[in-house]
Amino acid sequence: MGYLGDSLLTAVELILSFDREVRMTVWTSLYTSSCAIVLAALLGVPSGLWLGISRFRGRRLLITLLNTLMALPTVVVGLLLFGLLSRQGPLGYFGLLFTPLAMIAGQTLLATPIVANLVLAAVTGADERIINTALTLGASRLQAVIQLLREVRFGVMAAVIVGFGRVIAEVGVAMMLGGNIRGSTRTMTTAIALETSKGEFAFGLALGLVLLGVALLVNLGLNLLQQR
Amino acid sequence: MVELKNIDLKRGDFTLSIERLLLQSGELYVLHGANGAGKSTLLQLLALLLPPERGELIYAGRLVHWSERRLRPLRQEITLLEQSPLLFSGTVEQNLAFGLKVRNIPSDKQQQRIERALETVDLQGFSRRSVKQLSGGEVRRVALARALVLEPKLLLLDEPTANLDAGQVTALERLLVSLPHRGMSIVIASHDTQQSPWLGGKIIRLQKGCLDKDESGLKAVADQQ
């Protein structure tokens, strides 16, 4: 069947037999990325909303900065947090380096600008009359903003989905801050890089297929939202 | 009910300047003026959406302070229906319920008031309909029902008959004329000078952001005083 065919067969077998190593790695990926996206949503949604409805000096500059952060290389985030969390760094006392918490922090930093930017785009693209209409119907400013959020809810959900897609597929932060420790911080992406370099191509392929499945689900969700 | 004194309100290059204007309870006013005369700006000021740079707005004998906390209870007595009204996504019922919910009206009373308001605009049976399925005329009528369901003390309408057919205009005018008898004050902005005789309201004329000093304009203000 050839090298590729054999590897693919072994990869499918590993997935279908719920191989413990595959399961553990997939779980670590899903767990850290889910935690990171929840935190990124908590930070990014209000930030994007606030930037979308506020008018103040320096707003344009802040938006440009946010746009720049969106394209932040993952290794740069990893490097920055590595400096902060390493034993000699200012936060070294907490001993967070090479733990899932460090990975969650890095991925949160990576996803927050994406979520904030896409929420900002959804808010600026929304009908300008929403807040005033809510106010004329007797709503408080907070209730009016919540109504605006309801009106752009599909855009907000899409922002969170895109952010999740970004963090689950990234390798730089997970590698630099997690250290690829088996059973603790080994994610799908870091395992693929490591196992392939060790010659365990089938194992890497199995994880690649799962990652592809997750990406497919994320994009399906995104497509469904865009059709609304 | 509402008194404006020495108002200056700037919007870009445009300034609305009103020395004095008094609107009384239970009266219908028709606000005339060409496009760009400041009708919509005046309505937004009366709806407490745009604060003036200078001057005083007195509502029900109280000087209006332009802080969000103090504006909210006053805004709950005033409703503005814009020229191109926006309906929130969802159903007709959800739109009508919005203002009632923020006023903490119990849900059984909400239902009664929604049904009554839809009946008033001749849209019985529309409550479960999605706003996406409404025609342009129906959108305007739902927006009017959403304003009426709140039973405001001051109802502000910006060109309410625009884009309605003749039959709908007649029905709407008949409804508007009946509202002051229910204790509601109404200000209707209209560029159609033929509309006011029919409605029988007092006329306020605006020209380039100022109250017109011609005979009819002065008479309107004098009548109110």
Short mmCIF file of C-alpha atoms in Angstrom, two decimals:
data_model
loop_
_atom_site.label_atom_id
_atom_site.label_comp_id
_atom_site.label_asym_id
_atom_site.label_seq_id
_atom_site.Cartn_x
_atom_site.Cartn_y
_atom_site.Cartn_z
CA MET A 1 0.00 0.00 0.00
CA GLY A 2 3.01 2.22 0.38
CA TYR A 3 4.28 4.41 3.15
CA LEU A 4 1.53 7.03 3.02
CA GLY A 5 -1.28 4.49 2.71
CA ASP A 6 0.02 2.38 5.59
CA SER A 7 0.48 5.44 7.76
CA LEU A 8 -3.05 6.62 7.00
CA LEU A 9 -4.45 3.20 7.90
CA THR A 10 -2.53 3.15 11.19
CA ALA A 11 -3.68 6.73 11.91
CA VAL A 12 -7.35 5.80 11.38
CA GLU A 13 -6.86 2.72 13.62
CA LEU A 14 -5.36 4.90 16.35
CA ILE A 15 -8.34 7.27 16.21
CA LEU A 16 -11.00 4.54 16.08
CA SER A 17 -9.39 2.55 18.92
CA PHE A 18 -9.43 5.69 21.08
CA ASP A 19 -5.70 5.34 21.65
CA ARG A 20 -4.85 6.67 25.13
CA GLU A 21 -2.00 8.86 23.88
CA VAL A 22 -4.15 10.37 21.11
CA ARG A 23 -7.05 10.90 23.53
CA MET A 24 -4.84 12.64 26.12
CA THR A 25 -3.28 14.94 23.52
CA VAL A 26 -6.65 15.85 21.97
CA TRP A 27 -8.05 16.52 25.45
CA THR A 28 -5.16 18.83 26.38
CA SER A 29 -5.63 20.78 23.14
CA LEU A 30 -9.38 21.13 23.57
CA TYR A 31 -9.10 21.99 27.27
CA THR A 32 -6.44 24.70 26.94
CA SER A 33 -7.98 26.22 23.80
CA SER A 34 -11.49 26.24 25.31
CA CYS A 35 -10.26 27.92 28.51
CA ALA A 36 -8.30 30.44 26.44
CA ILE A 37 -11.23 31.28 24.18
CA VAL A 38 -13.60 31.75 27.14
CA LEU A 39 -11.12 34.21 28.69
CA ALA A 40 -10.50 35.89 25.33
CA ALA A 41 -14.27 36.29 24.84
CA LEU A 42 -14.63 37.78 28.32
CA LEU A 43 -11.92 40.32 27.50
CA GLY A 44 -12.40 40.78 23.77
CA VAL A 45 -16.19 41.09 23.45
CA PRO A 46 -16.56 44.06 25.88
CA SER A 47 -13.41 45.69 24.44
CA GLY A 48 -14.65 45.43 20.84
CA LEU A 49 -18.10 46.61 21.89
CA TRP A 50 -16.67 49.59 23.80
CA LEU A 51 -14.39 50.58 20.91
CA GLY A 52 -17.31 50.26 18.51
CA ILE A 53 -19.68 52.57 20.36
CA SER A 54 -17.30 55.06 22.02
CA ARG A 55 -15.89 58.18 20.43
CA PHE A 56 -12.72 59.57 22.02
CA ARG A 57 -9.32 60.93 21.11
CA GLY A 58 -6.89 58.17 20.25
CA ARG A 59 -9.61 55.71 19.24
CA ARG A 60 -8.20 55.35 15.72
CA LEU A 61 -4.75 54.69 17.15
CA LEU A 62 -6.16 52.04 19.48
CA ILE A 63 -7.93 50.34 16.57
CA THR A 64 -4.70 50.36 14.53
CA LEU A 65 -2.87 48.83 17.48
CA LEU A 66 -5.56 46.16 17.80
CA ASN A 67 -5.26 45.40 14.09
CA THR A 68 -1.51 45.00 14.51
CA LEU A 69 -1.96 42.69 17.50
CA MET A 70 -4.24 40.54 15.36
CA ALA A 71 -1.28 39.59 13.21
CA LEU A 72 0.97 38.95 16.20
CA PRO A 73 3.26 35.94 15.51
CA THR A 74 2.61 33.15 18.00
CA VAL A 75 6.32 32.77 18.77
CA VAL A 76 6.50 36.45 19.75
CA VAL A 77 3.68 35.94 22.27
CA GLY A 78 5.47 32.82 23.46
CA LEU A 79 8.75 34.69 23.78
CA LEU A 80 7.15 37.58 25.68
CA LEU A 81 5.41 35.33 28.20
CA PHE A 82 8.45 33.08 28.46
CA GLY A 83 10.42 36.11 29.64
CA LEU A 84 7.75 36.96 32.19
CA LEU A 85 7.17 33.43 33.48
CA SER A 86 10.69 31.99 33.42
CA ARG A 87 12.43 31.54 36.76
CA GLN A 88 14.44 34.76 36.32
CA GLY A 89 11.37 36.69 35.08
CA PRO A 90 9.15 38.95 37.20
CA LEU A 91 6.43 36.27 37.46
CA GLY A 92 8.84 33.35 37.82
CA TYR A 93 7.94 32.96 41.51
CA PHE A 94 4.59 31.42 40.58
CA GLY A 95 6.24 28.55 38.70
CA LEU A 96 3.77 28.68 35.81
CA LEU A 97 6.15 28.01 32.94
CA PHE A 98 5.57 24.66 31.20
CA THR A 99 2.09 24.29 32.72
CA PRO A 100 -1.31 24.33 30.98
CA LEU A 101 -1.96 27.66 32.73
CA ALA A 102 0.94 29.30 30.89
CA MET A 103 -0.41 27.96 27.60
CA ILE A 104 -3.89 29.26 28.41
CA ALA A 105 -2.42 32.70 29.21
CA GLY A 106 -0.50 32.79 25.93
CA GLN A 107 -3.43 31.61 23.83
CA THR A 108 -5.71 34.14 25.55
CA LEU A 109 -3.26 36.88 24.60
CA LEU A 110 -3.30 35.59 21.06
CA ALA A 111 -7.09 35.30 20.69
CA THR A 112 -8.22 38.46 22.51
CA PRO A 113 -7.24 40.93 19.74
CA ILE A 114 -8.91 38.68 17.15
CA VAL A 115 -12.17 38.50 19.11
CA ALA A 116 -12.09 42.24 19.93
CA ASN A 117 -11.39 43.20 16.31
CA LEU A 118 -14.13 41.04 14.85
CA VAL A 119 -16.64 42.24 17.47
CA LEU A 120 -15.63 45.81 16.63
CA ALA A 121 -16.25 45.10 12.95
CA ALA A 122 -19.67 43.61 13.77
CA VAL A 123 -20.63 46.63 15.91
CA THR A 124 -19.47 49.24 13.39
CA GLY A 125 -21.31 47.35 10.67
CA ALA A 126 -24.54 47.30 12.67
CA ASP A 127 -27.36 49.80 12.17
CA GLU A 128 -26.45 53.07 13.88
CA ARG A 129 -30.03 53.56 15.04
CA ILE A 130 -30.08 50.55 17.39
CA ILE A 131 -28.91 52.34 20.53
CA ASN A 132 -31.02 55.46 19.97
CA THR A 133 -34.09 53.37 19.20
CA ALA A 134 -33.63 51.45 22.45
CA LEU A 135 -33.15 54.72 24.35
CA THR A 136 -36.32 56.24 22.90
CA LEU A 137 -38.18 53.14 24.04
CA GLY A 138 -37.07 53.83 27.61
CA ALA A 139 -34.02 51.60 27.94
CA SER A 140 -31.04 52.58 30.07
CA ARG A 141 -27.73 52.98 28.23
CA LEU A 142 -26.65 49.54 29.48
CA GLN A 143 -29.89 47.95 28.26
CA ALA A 144 -29.43 49.71 24.90
CA VAL A 145 -25.89 48.32 24.58
CA ILE A 146 -27.15 44.83 25.50
CA GLN A 147 -29.76 45.19 22.76
CA LEU A 148 -26.99 46.14 20.32
CA LEU A 149 -25.11 43.03 21.39
CA ARG A 150 -28.23 40.95 20.74
CA GLU A 151 -28.52 42.43 17.26
CA VAL A 152 -24.90 41.55 16.40
CA ARG A 153 -24.91 38.19 18.22
CA PHE A 154 -24.03 36.16 15.10
CA GLY A 155 -21.03 38.40 14.46
CA VAL A 156 -19.94 37.96 18.08
CA MET A 157 -20.30 34.18 17.87
CA ALA A 158 -18.33 34.17 14.61
CA ALA A 159 -15.58 36.19 16.33
CA VAL A 160 -15.34 33.60 19.11
CA ILE A 161 -15.28 30.72 16.61
CA VAL A 162 -12.50 32.34 14.56
CA GLY A 163 -10.53 32.96 17.77
CA PHE A 164 -10.95 29.30 18.76
CA GLY A 165 -9.78 28.19 15.32
CA ARG A 166 -6.67 30.33 15.70
CA VAL A 167 -5.65 29.02 19.15
CA ILE A 168 -6.34 25.35 18.58
CA ALA A 169 -4.17 25.37 15.46
CA GLU A 170 -1.26 27.42 16.84
CA VAL A 171 2.03 25.77 17.75
CA GLY A 172 4.40 28.58 18.90
CA VAL A 173 2.78 29.42 22.24
CA ALA A 174 2.02 25.80 23.09
CA MET A 175 5.60 24.77 22.37
CA MET A 176 7.37 27.66 24.13
CA LEU A 177 5.14 27.97 27.19
CA GLY A 178 3.91 24.38 27.51
CA GLY A 179 7.15 22.62 26.68
CA ASN A 180 5.37 19.68 25.04
CA ILE A 181 5.29 17.59 28.24
CA ARG A 182 3.57 14.25 27.72
CA GLY A 183 0.29 13.96 29.65
CA SER A 184 0.40 17.56 30.76
CA THR A 185 1.07 20.17 28.06
CA ARG A 186 1.35 18.12 24.89
CA THR A 187 -1.21 19.44 22.41
CA MET A 188 -2.14 18.13 18.99
CA THR A 189 0.08 20.64 17.17
CA THR A 190 3.17 20.17 19.36
CA ALA A 191 2.76 16.39 19.29
CA ILE A 192 2.50 16.40 15.49
CA ALA A 193 5.78 18.37 15.27
CA LEU A 194 7.56 16.13 17.78
CA GLU A 195 6.27 12.70 16.70
CA THR A 196 6.89 13.39 13.02
CA SER A 197 10.48 14.42 13.74
CA LYS A 198 10.86 11.18 15.73
CA GLY A 199 9.66 9.20 12.72
CA GLU A 200 6.20 8.41 14.20
CA PHE A 201 4.46 9.67 11.10
CA ALA A 202 1.26 7.64 11.64
CA PHE A 203 0.76 9.08 15.13
CA GLY A 204 1.28 12.61 13.79
CA LEU A 205 -1.13 11.87 10.97
CA ALA A 206 -3.79 10.64 13.42
CA LEU A 207 -3.58 13.88 15.37
CA GLY A 208 -3.53 15.85 12.10
CA LEU A 209 -6.79 14.17 11.08
CA VAL A 210 -8.41 15.04 14.42
CA LEU A 211 -7.18 18.64 14.08
CA LEU A 212 -8.58 18.75 10.57
CA GLY A 213 -11.92 17.45 11.94
CA VAL A 214 -11.96 20.20 14.58
CA ALA A 215 -11.14 22.83 11.92
CA LEU A 216 -13.94 21.44 9.75
CA LEU A 217 -16.43 21.68 12.63
CA VAL A 218 -15.30 25.24 13.42
CA ASN A 219 -15.75 26.29 9.78
CA LEU A 220 -19.10 24.55 9.54
CA GLY A 221 -20.25 26.53 12.57
CA LEU A 222 -18.91 29.72 11.01
CA ASN A 223 -20.70 29.03 7.73
CA LEU A 224 -23.96 28.36 9.52
CA LEU A 225 -23.67 31.70 11.33
CA GLN A 226 -22.80 33.59 8.16
CA GLN A 227 -25.95 32.27 6.49
CA ARG A 228 -28.16 33.83 9.22
CA MET B 1 -45.61 70.26 29.39
CA VAL B 2 -42.32 71.01 27.58
CA GLU B 3 -40.68 74.38 27.43
CA LEU B 4 -37.54 75.31 25.49
CA LYS B 5 -35.68 78.49 26.43
CA ASN B 6 -32.76 80.06 24.56
CA ILE B 7 -31.72 76.76 23.00
CA ASP B 8 -28.67 76.42 20.78
CA LEU B 9 -27.95 72.94 19.44
CA LYS B 10 -25.14 72.38 16.97
CA ARG B 11 -24.84 69.44 14.60
CA GLY B 12 -21.90 69.93 12.28
CA ASP B 13 -22.48 73.17 10.37
CA PHE B 14 -26.14 73.31 11.37
CA THR B 15 -27.42 75.12 14.47
CA LEU B 16 -30.90 74.85 15.90
CA SER B 17 -31.71 78.11 17.73
CA ILE B 18 -34.95 78.42 19.60
CA GLU B 19 -35.67 81.43 21.78
CA ARG B 20 -38.82 80.06 23.32
CA LEU B 21 -41.25 77.26 22.58
CA LEU B 22 -43.96 75.89 24.83
CA LEU B 23 -45.76 72.62 24.17
CA GLN B 24 -48.83 71.91 26.26
CA SER B 25 -50.32 68.63 27.47
CA GLY B 26 -52.95 66.89 25.37
CA GLU B 27 -52.26 69.01 22.28
CA LEU B 28 -51.32 68.09 18.76
CA TYR B 29 -48.59 70.10 17.06
CA VAL B 30 -47.54 69.93 13.46
CA LEU B 31 -43.94 70.89 12.84
CA HIS B 32 -43.46 72.29 9.35
CA GLY B 33 -40.25 73.12 7.55
CA ALA B 34 -38.31 72.36 4.42
CA ASN B 35 -35.70 69.62 4.31
CA GLY B 36 -32.77 70.64 6.51
CA ALA B 37 -34.84 73.15 8.51
CA GLY B 38 -34.11 71.26 11.71
CA LYS B 39 -37.31 69.28 12.25
CA SER B 40 -35.58 65.99 13.07
CA THR B 41 -33.02 67.77 15.28
CA LEU B 42 -35.81 69.45 17.24
CA LEU B 43 -37.57 66.10 17.65
CA GLN B 44 -34.33 64.49 18.88
CA LEU B 45 -33.88 67.33 21.36
CA LEU B 46 -37.46 66.88 22.59
CA ALA B 47 -36.79 63.11 22.83
CA LEU B 48 -33.85 63.98 25.11
CA LEU B 49 -31.40 62.30 22.74
CA LEU B 50 -29.38 65.40 21.81
CA PRO B 51 -28.26 67.77 24.55
CA PRO B 52 -28.15 71.46 23.63
CA GLU B 53 -24.93 73.47 23.87
CA ARG B 54 -26.86 76.28 25.49
CA GLY B 55 -30.32 76.90 26.96
CA GLU B 56 -32.85 75.12 29.09
CA LEU B 57 -35.36 72.38 28.49
CA ILE B 58 -38.09 72.20 31.09
CA TYR B 59 -40.15 69.03 31.15
CA ALA B 60 -43.32 68.88 33.30
CA GLY B 61 -42.11 71.86 35.31
CA ARG B 62 -38.66 70.36 36.00
CA LEU B 63 -35.43 71.55 34.48
CA VAL B 64 -33.83 68.70 32.54
CA HIS B 65 -30.33 67.71 33.69
CA TRP B 66 -28.43 65.94 30.93
CA SER B 67 -27.03 63.06 32.96
CA GLU B 68 -27.97 59.52 31.93
CA ARG B 69 -29.30 58.66 35.39
CA ARG B 70 -31.68 61.63 35.44
CA LEU B 71 -32.71 61.36 31.79
CA ARG B 72 -33.94 57.80 31.92
CA PRO B 73 -37.19 58.34 33.91
CA LEU B 74 -38.04 61.30 31.64
CA ARG B 75 -37.25 59.31 28.48
CA GLN B 76 -39.73 56.69 29.67
CA GLU B 77 -42.50 59.29 29.27
CA ILE B 78 -41.45 60.31 25.75
CA THR B 79 -41.29 58.21 22.59
CA LEU B 80 -39.87 59.17 19.22
CA LEU B 81 -40.87 57.43 16.04
CA GLU B 82 -38.16 58.17 13.50
CA GLN B 83 -38.71 58.78 9.80
CA SER B 84 -37.19 55.42 8.90
CA PRO B 85 -37.98 53.40 11.99
CA LEU B 86 -35.77 50.51 12.95
CA LEU B 87 -37.31 47.28 14.16
CA PHE B 88 -35.15 44.96 16.21
CA SER B 89 -34.58 41.48 14.81
CA GLY B 90 -37.10 38.91 15.99
CA THR B 91 -40.87 39.00 16.03
CA VAL B 92 -43.37 41.85 16.11
CA GLU B 93 -44.29 40.84 19.66
CA GLN B 94 -40.65 40.99 20.82
CA ASN B 95 -40.41 44.50 19.41
CA LEU B 96 -43.52 45.68 21.18
CA ALA B 97 -42.48 43.96 24.40
CA PHE B 98 -39.05 45.66 24.50
CA GLY B 99 -40.18 48.97 26.02
CA LEU B 100 -42.60 47.20 28.36
CA LYS B 101 -39.87 44.88 29.66
CA VAL B 102 -37.48 47.73 30.44
CA ARG B 103 -40.35 49.30 32.41
CA ASN B 104 -40.83 46.02 34.33
CA ILE B 105 -44.48 45.66 33.23
CA PRO B 106 -45.78 42.17 34.26
CA SER B 107 -45.98 39.75 31.33
CA ASP B 108 -49.78 39.25 31.47
CA LYS B 109 -50.29 43.01 31.17
CA GLN B 110 -47.65 43.16 28.44
CA GLN B 111 -49.72 40.73 26.38
CA GLN B 112 -52.93 42.75 26.77
CA ARG B 113 -51.22 46.00 25.83
CA ILE B 114 -49.48 44.45 22.83
CA GLU B 115 -52.73 43.08 21.48
CA ARG B 116 -54.47 46.43 22.00
CA ALA B 117 -51.66 48.36 20.27
CA LEU B 118 -51.63 46.00 17.28
CA GLU B 119 -55.39 46.37 17.01
CA THR B 120 -55.00 50.16 17.00
CA VAL B 121 -52.73 50.03 13.94
CA ASP B 122 -54.87 47.35 12.32
CA LEU B 123 -52.29 44.57 12.57
CA GLN B 124 -54.20 41.99 14.58
CA GLY B 125 -52.65 38.53 14.36
CA PHE B 126 -49.20 39.88 13.51
CA SER B 127 -47.61 39.36 16.91
CA ARG B 128 -45.77 36.10 16.06
CA ARG B 129 -44.67 37.30 12.64
CA SER B 130 -40.95 37.83 12.03
CA VAL B 131 -40.02 41.43 11.20
CA LYS B 132 -38.23 40.09 8.11
CA GLN B 133 -41.63 39.20 6.63
CA LEU B 134 -43.10 42.71 6.94
CA SER B 135 -43.64 45.17 4.10
CA GLY B 136 -42.42 48.77 4.36
CA GLY B 137 -45.86 50.05 5.39
CA GLU B 138 -46.22 47.28 7.97
CA VAL B 139 -42.79 48.13 9.44
CA ARG B 140 -43.97 51.73 10.02
CA ARG B 141 -47.22 50.55 11.60
CA VAL B 142 -45.42 48.09 13.89
CA ALA B 143 -43.04 50.89 14.91
CA LEU B 144 -46.06 53.10 15.66
CA ALA B 145 -47.65 50.28 17.69
CA ARG B 146 -44.33 49.88 19.56
CA ALA B 147 -44.53 53.57 20.47
CA LEU B 148 -48.24 53.52 21.34
CA VAL B 149 -47.96 50.42 23.53
CA LEU B 150 -45.82 52.48 25.92
CA GLU B 151 -48.63 55.03 26.37
CA PRO B 152 -46.15 57.94 26.37
CA LYS B 153 -47.12 61.40 27.59
CA LEU B 154 -45.30 62.94 24.64
CA LEU B 155 -45.26 61.20 21.27
CA LEU B 156 -42.89 62.56 18.63
CA LEU B 157 -43.40 61.46 15.03
CA ASP B 158 -40.97 62.25 12.23
CA GLU B 159 -42.76 62.22 8.85
CA PRO B 160 -45.08 59.40 9.91
CA THR B 161 -47.00 59.26 6.62
CA ALA B 162 -43.96 59.01 4.34
CA ASN B 163 -44.12 55.99 2.00
CA LEU B 164 -47.67 55.09 3.04
CA ASP B 165 -50.47 54.74 0.49
CA ALA B 166 -53.48 57.07 0.55
CA GLY B 167 -55.68 54.67 2.51
CA GLN B 168 -53.00 54.10 5.15
CA VAL B 169 -52.39 57.86 5.45
CA THR B 170 -56.08 58.51 6.11
CA ALA B 171 -56.23 55.72 8.71
CA LEU B 172 -53.08 57.00 10.41
CA GLU B 173 -54.28 60.61 10.46
CA ARG B 174 -57.57 59.51 11.98
CA LEU B 175 -55.66 57.65 14.67
CA LEU B 176 -53.30 60.58 15.36
CA VAL B 177 -56.19 63.01 15.77
CA SER B 178 -57.75 60.73 18.40
CA LEU B 179 -54.61 60.44 20.53
CA PRO B 180 -54.63 63.87 22.24
CA HIS B 181 -58.06 62.98 23.64
CA ARG B 182 -56.31 60.19 25.53
CA GLY B 183 -54.07 62.80 27.21
CA MET B 184 -51.12 62.34 24.91
CA SER B 185 -49.22 65.33 23.50
CA ILE B 186 -48.12 64.81 19.95
CA VAL B 187 -45.60 66.56 17.75
CA ILE B 188 -45.67 65.54 14.10
CA ALA B 189 -42.87 66.68 11.82
CA SER B 190 -44.09 66.96 8.26
CA HIS B 191 -42.99 68.68 5.10
CA ASP B 192 -46.52 68.28 3.74
CA THR B 193 -48.32 71.57 4.39
CA GLN B 194 -51.61 70.00 3.30
CA GLN B 195 -51.53 67.69 6.26
CA SER B 196 -51.99 70.19 9.11
CA PRO B 197 -55.53 71.42 8.25
CA TRP B 198 -56.72 67.84 8.25
CA LEU B 199 -55.07 67.10 11.57
CA GLY B 200 -56.21 70.38 13.10
CA GLY B 201 -53.06 70.73 15.18
CA LYS B 202 -51.20 73.86 16.09
CA ILE B 203 -48.48 74.75 13.65
CA ILE B 204 -44.82 75.29 14.44
CA ARG B 205 -42.77 76.48 11.50
CA LEU B 206 -39.03 75.99 11.31
CA GLN B 207 -36.77 77.74 8.85
CA LYS B 208 -33.00 77.20 8.79
CA GLY B 209 -32.97 76.07 12.40
CA CYS B 210 -35.09 78.91 13.79
CA LEU B 211 -38.78 79.29 14.55
CA ASP B 212 -40.37 81.18 11.70
CA LYS B 213 -41.23 84.77 12.53
CA ASP B 214 -44.09 84.99 10.07
CA GLU B 215 -47.65 85.44 11.26
CA SER B 216 -48.56 81.76 11.53
CA GLY B 217 -45.41 80.89 13.41
CA LEU B 218 -45.89 83.69 15.94
CA LYS B 219 -49.53 82.78 16.29
CA ALA B 220 -48.66 79.20 17.11
CA VAL B 221 -46.34 80.22 19.91
CA ALA B 222 -48.72 82.90 21.15
CA ASP B 223 -51.58 80.38 21.19
CA GLN B 224 -49.55 78.09 23.37
CA GLN B 225 -48.69 80.88 25.78
#
